[in-house]
Each structure stands twice: as C-alpha cells, then as structure tokens.
Amino acid sequence: MKRTYFAIAVLSMSVLLGALLTAAAPAQTPPVISPDVHADKSVTFRFRAPNNKEVAVIVEGAPKPLAMQKDDQGVWSVTTEPLAPDYYGYTIIADGVGLFDPSNHTVKPNFLVRASELHVPGPASLPWEIGTVPHGEIHHHFYKSVVVGDDRDYYVYTPPGYDARGKQTYPVLYLLHGFSDDASAWTAVGRANVILDNLIAQGKAKPMLVVMPLGYGAPEVLLPNSGVWRDPAITQRNFDKFREALLTEVIPRVEGEYLAAKDRNSRAVAGLSMGGSESLLTGLNTLDKFGWIGAFSSGGITEEFDKEFPALDPKSAEQLHLLWIACGTDDRLIDINRKFRGWLASKNIKHVDIETPGAHTWMVWRRNLTEFSALLFR
C-alpha cells in the first residue's frame, strides 16, 4: 500500500513539474519559408520583423521595389506575378536598410551589394539548368600580383574530358566580371560552367578553357567615395593595371599550368559591364593577343573612342574573327554602346550588333554568354 501511495505521489509531482515547465517554455515560432516558388512560377517572399515600419523587396529585373504587408505574427510578405524561369538576385529593404533574406542560405557573392538568390526552375533545355550531361571542373588559383600589389585569385573552367596529362590543347576564353563582382561571379551567379557543359554536350560550342580573373587593376575603386567612373585618373588606372595583370601575369600562368593553345586565334576575351569595357580596351588594343572579342553591356569607357582605341582601323581589325557587342534595350548603358557601334561603323570596322530585351541584369548576360560562346573558335 505504501508503495502505491509513493508511486502516485511521484507521478503527481512529475505531472505538475511537466505542466510548470510547459507553461514556462516560450511558444515555438513557426519557421519562415522564403522564397516560396509556386507552381505557376509566382514567388512569395517573407520576412519576420515585427518591429519594422516598412519592408519591401527588390527583385533583379523588376522595375520597382515590391512593398510587403505585415500580418499579426509580425511576418511581412508579398507575392510576385509569375516569373520567367531563371536565377534572380533580390534584396530585402527593411526601414531603408538592404539585407539578405535570413530564411535563404543562397547569396550572390559581391563586394558592395547584399543580395540573396532565387531560382525559378525551368526545363532542361535552358542552358543554365544543370542537365544529365558530362560536367567540367572549376579550379581556384591564388597568386601575388606584382602589377597591382595585392594577393588575388582567378578561376579556370576545364571542359569534360580534360586530361592534364594529355597532349590535346584547348582554346581559351578570358571571361571578365562587372564592377562590384568578385572573381567567382561568372560561375556562382552567371552559371558559366553549366552553360558551357550544356553547349559542349549538344555540340553547340567547342570544348574550351574559361579563365575568370579578378577584374580590378586598382582595388581602391571598391572603397566608398573612390571616385571611379567620375575621376578619369582612377578609372584609367583601373583599366590599365588590369590589362597589364591579365597579359603579364594571368595568361602566362594559365598557359604554363594548363593545356592552353597559345596563339591569338585560340584566345578570346569577353566580359560584362566593367568587364565588357576591359574586353574592348584589352582586346582591341592588343590585336596580336586576341582573335575574338565580346562585350556585354559595356560601361566605363569614354566617348573619346579615337583616344581609347588609337591604333584601330579597318586594316588592323581584319585580324579579328569576331567583334560582338551586346546590350539590353532597357539598360542605362545602351546609349554609350550605340555610340560605340556607330563609331565602329563610321570606320568600316566589321562587328556584330546585338540588342535584346532586358536591363543591366544577369538574365541578359547569361543569354549573351550562351550565344557568344557558341560562335567561338569555329
């Protein structure tokens, strides 16, 4: 009998203790799901911030920020119209402060702009979607730059089937990023390796190496109030030192470490925005080094084209296999690109003009790379 009373007492105390602990424990907050891609390709963004007064989301390619509404749990949300399948950068703006989406682990690498990444999946036919094809590899290299005076990096894509012990040599595309990007941008955001994997598997592109260097000849351009794009001296130094580092440091390293063909007919240079201008300034001023040049949404060059390209004329340009200049029709840089193409036409320099729908976004540049790389080394 005593044991029964004791057991009942212990059980009663356990129930009481459990009730007290349950009452004392804070309520579990349900996790926030963001971004939430729906079947119709619309996307809901959510952000828990009960004390904020105003929250919006800026989505890459959208004309304006999307205002979010707060529910009684302190969660802000907004749902977009259906989006075209692609990868989008987006930023949460909470009371005027740009933030990563804390519910999303995927972020876009960038020195200056905070942005998370959204994938709206599409069919396998899209060149940036990973398919059931052989895949190349991405190699990351570091070195001390004597030209610039810093430690820097570059990436190299090797195509499927590349064997460092083999004898086959490969043509090389030097692919340059834009202002505020880092050297990983073309693979981490631009999906360059996936695009090349798919094009090579489909027979639409030649197997090639793709070298993606850090694009700053004057790293101080990334400092606040550096004056770049307003101060001609720092802008010019940035371009000049980058070109010197590419020609005297990166290219010799790549050609010493990889099975890279070493003639100008097997070298291409292309880039976006700042990298587009670097491609033009490097390629068109060293025609003995490059036979293929691509510029996507170029920005940073001046309208003094005779001064920027002093030796370029119809005879020297005959060496080029391809000069390919693209820009989105909604891009703020469309004007300078049209003027440059007009200058080329006035000098009877053969080139390809490409204008596509879109603004200054990666959605445009992925498509540019897809089309341009399929034309190379033919």
Tab-separated table of C-alpha atoms in Angstrom:
chain	number	residue	atom	x	y	z
A	1	MET	CA	0.000	0.000	0.000
A	2	LYS	CA	2.812	2.416	0.902
A	3	ARG	CA	4.453	1.719	-2.451
A	4	THR	CA	1.213	2.558	-4.254
A	5	TYR	CA	0.848	5.889	-2.444
A	6	PHE	CA	4.519	6.647	-3.140
A	7	ALA	CA	4.123	5.860	-6.860
A	8	ILE	CA	1.022	8.045	-7.067
A	9	ALA	CA	2.851	10.893	-5.342
A	10	VAL	CA	5.833	10.642	-7.693
A	11	LEU	CA	3.524	10.546	-10.708
A	12	SER	CA	1.605	13.562	-9.462
A	13	MET	CA	4.819	15.523	-8.932
A	14	SER	CA	6.028	14.593	-12.405
A	15	VAL	CA	2.787	15.751	-13.995
A	16	LEU	CA	2.914	19.002	-12.019
A	17	LEU	CA	6.551	19.605	-12.920
A	18	GLY	CA	5.824	18.915	-16.581
A	19	ALA	CA	2.924	21.346	-16.539
A	20	LEU	CA	5.070	24.027	-14.915
A	21	LEU	CA	7.856	23.550	-17.462
A	22	THR	CA	5.381	23.650	-20.332
A	23	ALA	CA	3.871	26.849	-19.003
A	24	ALA	CA	7.317	28.413	-18.583
A	25	ALA	CA	8.615	27.394	-22.044
A	26	PRO	CA	8.267	30.030	-24.766
A	27	ALA	CA	5.897	29.249	-27.622
A	28	GLN	CA	7.662	27.758	-30.659
A	29	THR	CA	7.781	30.256	-33.531
A	30	PRO	CA	6.996	28.564	-36.837
A	31	PRO	CA	9.810	28.870	-39.389
A	32	VAL	CA	9.501	31.429	-42.172
A	33	ILE	CA	9.609	29.955	-45.674
A	34	SER	CA	11.175	32.344	-48.161
A	35	PRO	CA	11.416	32.451	-51.094
A	36	ASP	CA	8.427	30.205	-51.806
A	37	VAL	CA	8.159	29.312	-55.512
A	38	HIS	CA	4.649	28.279	-56.537
A	39	ALA	CA	3.501	26.005	-59.341
A	40	ASP	CA	2.623	28.959	-61.574
A	41	LYS	CA	6.182	30.380	-61.094
A	42	SER	CA	4.965	33.222	-58.891
A	43	VAL	CA	7.085	33.687	-55.761
A	44	THR	CA	6.198	34.672	-52.208
A	45	PHE	CA	8.868	36.441	-50.165
A	46	ARG	CA	8.519	36.502	-46.367
A	47	PHE	CA	10.471	38.334	-43.678
A	48	ARG	CA	9.851	38.241	-39.912
A	49	ALA	CA	10.301	41.746	-38.493
A	50	PRO	CA	7.528	42.678	-36.022
A	51	ASN	CA	9.156	45.984	-35.082
A	52	ASN	CA	9.910	47.317	-38.562
A	53	LYS	CA	7.721	50.046	-40.020
A	54	GLU	CA	8.231	49.459	-43.752
A	55	VAL	CA	9.593	46.466	-45.661
A	56	ALA	CA	9.973	45.850	-49.391
A	57	VAL	CA	11.854	43.507	-51.683
A	58	ILE	CA	13.874	44.471	-54.756
A	59	VAL	CA	13.942	41.674	-57.345
A	60	GLU	CA	16.523	41.719	-60.139
A	61	GLY	CA	14.904	42.831	-63.359
A	62	ALA	CA	11.768	44.256	-61.695
A	63	PRO	CA	11.023	47.909	-62.472
A	64	LYS	CA	10.493	48.915	-58.833
A	65	PRO	CA	10.587	47.501	-55.265
A	66	LEU	CA	7.630	45.383	-54.163
A	67	ALA	CA	6.021	46.615	-50.937
A	68	MET	CA	5.437	43.877	-48.345
A	69	GLN	CA	2.500	43.656	-45.915
A	70	LYS	CA	2.749	42.590	-42.254
A	71	ASP	CA	0.457	40.003	-40.649
A	72	ASP	CA	-0.491	39.685	-36.975
A	73	GLN	CA	2.523	37.431	-36.372
A	74	GLY	CA	4.948	40.161	-37.483
A	75	VAL	CA	5.753	38.441	-40.789
A	76	TRP	CA	5.933	40.623	-43.880
A	77	SER	CA	5.130	39.082	-47.274
A	78	VAL	CA	4.470	39.801	-50.923
A	79	THR	CA	3.750	37.546	-53.900
A	80	THR	CA	5.049	38.374	-57.383
A	81	GLU	CA	3.475	37.816	-60.741
A	82	PRO	CA	4.683	34.589	-62.433
A	83	LEU	CA	8.398	34.920	-63.242
A	84	ALA	CA	10.263	33.509	-66.209
A	85	PRO	CA	12.438	30.537	-65.233
A	86	ASP	CA	15.877	31.887	-64.310
A	87	TYR	CA	18.097	32.871	-61.391
A	88	TYR	CA	17.262	36.200	-59.736
A	89	GLY	CA	19.040	38.292	-57.165
A	90	TYR	CA	16.866	40.014	-54.577
A	91	THR	CA	17.328	42.206	-51.518
A	92	ILE	CA	15.068	42.803	-48.516
A	93	ILE	CA	14.794	46.523	-47.680
A	94	ALA	CA	13.766	46.925	-44.039
A	95	ASP	CA	13.268	50.539	-42.942
A	96	GLY	CA	15.712	51.620	-45.630
A	97	VAL	CA	18.423	49.040	-44.879
A	98	GLY	CA	19.330	46.438	-47.512
A	99	LEU	CA	19.521	42.901	-46.075
A	100	PHE	CA	19.982	39.302	-47.100
A	101	ASP	CA	16.884	37.152	-46.748
A	102	PRO	CA	17.587	35.360	-43.413
A	103	SER	CA	15.419	32.406	-44.486
A	104	ASN	CA	17.502	31.736	-47.603
A	105	HIS	CA	21.027	30.303	-47.419
A	106	THR	CA	21.860	31.146	-51.052
A	107	VAL	CA	23.516	34.535	-51.569
A	108	LYS	CA	25.134	36.267	-54.529
A	109	PRO	CA	28.850	36.964	-53.988
A	110	ASN	CA	29.515	40.678	-54.338
A	111	PHE	CA	31.803	43.219	-52.702
A	112	LEU	CA	29.221	46.002	-52.422
A	113	VAL	CA	25.661	44.768	-52.905
A	114	ARG	CA	23.820	42.496	-50.465
A	115	ALA	CA	21.592	40.116	-52.417
A	116	SER	CA	20.097	36.689	-51.916
A	117	GLU	CA	19.477	34.375	-54.853
A	118	LEU	CA	16.209	32.925	-56.099
A	119	HIS	CA	15.948	30.036	-58.539
A	120	VAL	CA	12.751	29.736	-60.551
A	121	PRO	CA	13.352	26.334	-62.155
A	122	GLY	CA	12.756	25.754	-65.821
A	123	PRO	CA	13.064	22.981	-68.400
A	124	ALA	CA	16.352	21.195	-69.011
A	125	SER	CA	16.539	22.931	-72.392
A	126	LEU	CA	17.549	26.186	-70.681
A	127	PRO	CA	21.347	26.465	-70.926
A	128	TRP	CA	21.848	27.428	-67.262
A	129	GLU	CA	19.907	24.462	-65.856
A	130	ILE	CA	22.058	21.518	-64.749
A	131	GLY	CA	21.384	18.616	-67.082
A	132	THR	CA	22.337	14.974	-67.380
A	133	VAL	CA	25.461	15.773	-69.386
A	134	PRO	CA	29.192	15.366	-68.683
A	135	HIS	CA	30.439	18.129	-66.413
A	136	GLY	CA	33.667	20.078	-66.452
A	137	GLU	CA	35.572	21.242	-63.395
A	138	ILE	CA	36.246	24.608	-61.752
A	139	HIS	CA	39.744	25.266	-60.383
A	140	HIS	CA	40.540	28.120	-57.997
A	141	HIS	CA	44.014	29.718	-58.049
A	142	PHE	CA	45.706	32.373	-55.901
A	143	TYR	CA	48.812	34.422	-56.610
A	144	LYS	CA	50.675	37.561	-55.581
A	145	SER	CA	50.257	40.285	-58.211
A	146	VAL	CA	53.359	42.387	-58.724
A	147	VAL	CA	51.473	44.646	-61.141
A	148	VAL	CA	48.661	45.533	-58.733
A	149	GLY	CA	50.481	44.850	-55.475
A	150	ASP	CA	47.973	42.546	-53.816
A	151	ASP	CA	47.068	38.897	-53.386
A	152	ARG	CA	44.384	37.890	-55.853
A	153	ASP	CA	42.643	34.947	-57.425
A	154	TYR	CA	41.267	33.581	-60.665
A	155	TYR	CA	39.109	30.620	-61.660
A	156	VAL	CA	39.610	28.188	-64.535
A	157	TYR	CA	36.910	26.009	-66.061
A	158	THR	CA	38.171	22.855	-67.762
A	159	PRO	CA	35.718	21.081	-70.092
A	160	PRO	CA	34.510	17.479	-69.692
A	161	GLY	CA	37.214	15.017	-70.648
A	162	TYR	CA	40.084	17.420	-69.955
A	163	ASP	CA	43.214	15.445	-69.007
A	164	ALA	CA	46.209	17.429	-67.782
A	165	ARG	CA	48.450	14.536	-68.842
A	166	GLY	CA	47.172	14.596	-72.416
A	167	LYS	CA	48.553	16.305	-75.481
A	168	GLN	CA	45.405	17.994	-76.804
A	169	THR	CA	45.439	21.776	-76.404
A	170	TYR	CA	42.330	23.892	-75.915
A	171	PRO	CA	41.337	27.400	-76.944
A	172	VAL	CA	40.780	29.823	-74.078
A	173	LEU	CA	38.038	32.331	-73.301
A	174	TYR	CA	39.069	35.001	-70.781
A	175	LEU	CA	35.740	35.933	-69.188
A	176	LEU	CA	35.540	39.139	-67.134
A	177	HIS	CA	33.060	40.165	-64.434
A	178	GLY	CA	31.469	43.531	-63.733
A	179	PHE	CA	32.029	46.274	-61.160
A	180	SER	CA	31.438	45.146	-57.547
A	181	ASP	CA	31.602	41.439	-58.510
A	182	ASP	CA	34.367	39.112	-57.374
A	183	ALA	CA	36.244	36.539	-59.433
A	184	SER	CA	33.646	33.832	-58.740
A	185	ALA	CA	30.781	35.815	-60.269
A	186	TRP	CA	30.648	34.121	-63.666
A	187	THR	CA	30.320	30.649	-62.116
A	188	ALA	CA	28.495	31.417	-58.865
A	189	VAL	CA	25.947	33.766	-60.463
A	190	GLY	CA	26.421	33.607	-64.236
A	191	ARG	CA	26.360	29.789	-64.368
A	192	ALA	CA	29.129	29.881	-66.977
A	193	ASN	CA	30.328	26.345	-66.242
A	194	VAL	CA	26.802	24.940	-66.540
A	195	ILE	CA	26.207	26.834	-69.784
A	196	LEU	CA	29.452	25.522	-71.288
A	197	ASP	CA	28.736	21.967	-70.118
A	198	ASN	CA	25.378	22.013	-71.883
A	199	LEU	CA	26.573	23.695	-75.074
A	200	ILE	CA	29.554	21.356	-75.418
A	201	ALA	CA	27.356	18.286	-74.838
A	202	GLN	CA	24.959	19.497	-77.555
A	203	GLY	CA	27.786	20.176	-79.984
A	204	LYS	CA	26.926	23.893	-79.992
A	205	ALA	CA	30.268	25.034	-78.541
A	206	LYS	CA	33.845	23.887	-78.908
A	207	PRO	CA	35.471	22.410	-75.797
A	208	MET	CA	37.423	25.293	-74.299
A	209	LEU	CA	39.073	26.571	-71.159
A	210	VAL	CA	37.386	29.542	-69.495
A	211	VAL	CA	39.546	31.760	-67.296
A	212	MET	CA	37.815	34.162	-64.914
A	213	PRO	CA	40.241	36.587	-63.223
A	214	LEU	CA	39.689	39.292	-60.629
A	215	GLY	CA	38.889	42.366	-62.699
A	216	TYR	CA	40.318	45.264	-60.675
A	217	GLY	CA	43.567	46.932	-61.646
A	218	ALA	CA	43.011	49.468	-58.862
A	219	PRO	CA	41.252	47.675	-55.980
A	220	GLU	CA	40.653	51.013	-54.242
A	221	VAL	CA	37.773	51.574	-56.672
A	222	LEU	CA	35.724	49.436	-54.287
A	223	LEU	CA	36.217	51.863	-51.379
A	224	PRO	CA	33.408	54.299	-50.529
A	225	ASN	CA	33.675	57.544	-52.480
A	226	SER	CA	36.586	56.221	-54.561
A	227	GLY	CA	35.564	58.461	-57.456
A	228	VAL	CA	35.658	55.664	-60.002
A	229	TRP	CA	33.579	56.482	-63.110
A	230	ARG	CA	33.771	60.162	-62.097
A	231	ASP	CA	37.537	60.613	-61.767
A	232	PRO	CA	39.178	59.785	-65.131
A	233	ALA	CA	42.548	59.152	-63.472
A	234	ILE	CA	41.405	56.317	-61.186
A	235	THR	CA	39.159	54.866	-63.885
A	236	GLN	CA	42.044	54.779	-66.357
A	237	ARG	CA	44.417	53.281	-63.777
A	238	ASN	CA	41.878	50.575	-63.020
A	239	PHE	CA	41.640	49.612	-66.695
A	240	ASP	CA	45.350	49.909	-67.467
A	241	LYS	CA	46.599	47.914	-64.488
A	242	PHE	CA	44.016	45.209	-65.046
A	243	ARG	CA	45.116	44.814	-68.665
A	244	GLU	CA	48.754	44.607	-67.587
A	245	ALA	CA	47.973	41.991	-64.914
A	246	LEU	CA	45.954	39.914	-67.376
A	247	LEU	CA	48.603	39.978	-70.094
A	248	THR	CA	51.735	39.575	-67.968
A	249	GLU	CA	50.532	37.505	-65.000
A	250	VAL	CA	47.292	35.603	-65.591
A	251	ILE	CA	47.765	34.487	-69.200
A	252	PRO	CA	51.357	33.230	-68.675
A	253	ARG	CA	50.218	31.312	-65.576
A	254	VAL	CA	47.304	29.707	-67.377
A	255	GLU	CA	49.421	28.791	-70.385
A	256	GLY	CA	52.079	27.330	-68.085
A	257	GLU	CA	49.669	25.260	-65.994
A	258	TYR	CA	47.039	24.140	-68.497
A	259	LEU	CA	46.877	22.643	-71.972
A	260	ALA	CA	46.109	26.041	-73.454
A	261	ALA	CA	46.686	26.897	-77.087
A	262	LYS	CA	48.999	29.911	-77.231
A	263	ASP	CA	48.132	31.668	-80.481
A	264	ARG	CA	45.804	34.653	-80.896
A	265	ASN	CA	43.379	32.605	-82.995
A	266	SER	CA	42.770	30.437	-79.927
A	267	ARG	CA	42.254	33.291	-77.455
A	268	ALA	CA	39.001	35.167	-76.813
A	269	VAL	CA	38.193	37.867	-74.298
A	270	ALA	CA	34.697	38.888	-73.217
A	271	GLY	CA	33.016	40.452	-70.223
A	272	LEU	CA	30.030	42.261	-68.786
A	273	SER	CA	29.676	45.945	-67.793
A	274	MET	CA	33.112	46.991	-66.467
A	275	GLY	CA	34.410	43.674	-67.842
A	276	GLY	CA	32.889	44.488	-71.221
A	277	SER	CA	34.905	47.691	-71.378
A	278	GLU	CA	38.002	45.801	-70.207
A	279	SER	CA	37.454	43.299	-73.009
A	280	LEU	CA	37.298	46.076	-75.592
A	281	LEU	CA	40.218	48.053	-74.147
A	282	THR	CA	42.364	44.938	-73.839
A	283	GLY	CA	41.354	43.090	-76.984
A	284	LEU	CA	41.176	45.978	-79.453
A	285	ASN	CA	44.471	47.440	-78.231
A	286	THR	CA	46.339	44.112	-78.334
A	287	LEU	CA	45.060	42.500	-81.519
A	288	ASP	CA	48.195	40.368	-81.617
A	289	LYS	CA	46.893	38.563	-78.490
A	290	PHE	CA	43.172	38.016	-79.163
A	291	GLY	CA	41.194	36.956	-82.225
A	292	TRP	CA	37.733	37.017	-80.641
A	293	ILE	CA	36.190	39.838	-78.563
A	294	GLY	CA	32.806	40.075	-76.852
A	295	ALA	CA	31.388	42.993	-74.863
A	296	PHE	CA	28.153	42.676	-72.882
A	297	SER	CA	26.553	45.920	-71.600
A	298	SER	CA	29.906	47.702	-71.573
A	299	GLY	CA	30.352	50.564	-69.140
A	300	GLY	CA	33.190	52.827	-68.096
A	301	ILE	CA	34.786	53.768	-71.406
A	302	THR	CA	34.566	57.371	-72.541
A	303	GLU	CA	33.084	58.631	-75.800
A	304	GLU	CA	36.590	59.609	-76.965
A	305	PHE	CA	36.841	56.418	-78.988
A	306	ASP	CA	39.741	57.637	-81.126
A	307	LYS	CA	41.713	58.120	-77.922
A	308	GLU	CA	40.573	54.847	-76.318
A	309	PHE	CA	41.495	52.803	-79.425
A	310	PRO	CA	44.239	54.786	-81.175
A	311	ALA	CA	45.556	52.013	-83.435
A	312	LEU	CA	42.223	50.545	-84.502
A	313	ASP	CA	41.411	50.890	-88.186
A	314	PRO	CA	39.826	48.676	-90.854
A	315	LYS	CA	43.149	47.075	-91.779
A	316	SER	CA	44.160	46.150	-88.206
A	317	ALA	CA	40.602	44.970	-87.453
A	318	GLU	CA	40.794	42.476	-90.312
A	319	GLN	CA	42.693	40.227	-87.896
A	320	LEU	CA	39.550	39.771	-85.792
A	321	HIS	CA	37.424	36.687	-86.273
A	322	LEU	CA	34.609	38.221	-84.218
A	323	LEU	CA	33.821	41.541	-82.535
A	324	TRP	CA	30.467	41.002	-80.796
A	325	ILE	CA	28.799	43.879	-78.927
A	326	ALA	CA	25.588	43.345	-76.976
A	327	CYS	CA	23.369	45.365	-74.664
A	328	GLY	CA	19.857	45.173	-73.266
A	329	THR	CA	17.431	47.719	-74.665
A	330	ASP	CA	16.362	48.762	-71.135
A	331	ASP	CA	19.960	49.090	-69.922
A	332	ARG	CA	21.114	52.556	-68.860
A	333	LEU	CA	24.306	51.874	-70.845
A	334	ILE	CA	22.562	51.352	-74.166
A	335	ASP	CA	23.430	54.896	-75.287
A	336	ILE	CA	27.226	54.556	-74.956
A	337	ASN	CA	27.069	51.136	-76.622
A	338	ARG	CA	25.124	52.506	-79.583
A	339	LYS	CA	27.564	55.388	-79.943
A	340	PHE	CA	30.499	52.999	-79.905
A	341	ARG	CA	28.911	50.783	-82.538
A	342	GLY	CA	28.201	53.876	-84.619
A	343	TRP	CA	31.873	54.864	-84.364
A	344	LEU	CA	32.927	51.387	-85.499
A	345	ALA	CA	30.551	51.617	-88.440
A	346	SER	CA	31.910	55.046	-89.391
A	347	LYS	CA	35.394	53.488	-89.609
A	348	ASN	CA	34.122	50.487	-91.587
A	349	ILE	CA	35.167	48.078	-88.840
A	350	LYS	CA	33.242	44.832	-89.088
A	351	HIS	CA	31.337	43.911	-85.929
A	352	VAL	CA	28.102	42.284	-84.758
A	353	ASP	CA	25.423	44.428	-83.077
A	354	ILE	CA	23.197	42.649	-80.567
A	355	GLU	CA	20.296	44.282	-78.739
A	356	THR	CA	18.000	42.173	-76.599
A	357	PRO	CA	15.138	42.918	-74.223
A	358	GLY	CA	16.292	43.469	-70.661
A	359	ALA	CA	18.179	45.781	-68.352
A	360	HIS	CA	21.572	45.616	-66.619
A	361	THR	CA	20.998	42.117	-65.255
A	362	TRP	CA	22.459	38.626	-65.174
A	363	MET	CA	19.415	37.360	-67.076
A	364	VAL	CA	20.710	39.290	-70.092
A	365	TRP	CA	24.358	38.260	-69.606
A	366	ARG	CA	23.668	34.525	-69.289
A	367	ARG	CA	21.958	34.697	-72.663
A	368	ASN	CA	24.803	36.798	-74.080
A	369	LEU	CA	27.353	34.211	-72.970
A	370	THR	CA	25.280	31.369	-74.419
A	371	GLU	CA	25.087	32.997	-77.832
A	372	PHE	CA	28.649	34.350	-77.904
A	373	SER	CA	30.439	31.186	-76.751
A	374	ALA	CA	28.661	29.140	-79.424
A	375	LEU	CA	30.367	31.317	-82.088
A	376	LEU	CA	33.925	30.941	-80.793
A	377	PHE	CA	36.846	29.087	-82.353
A	378	ARG	CA	34.930	27.998	-85.435
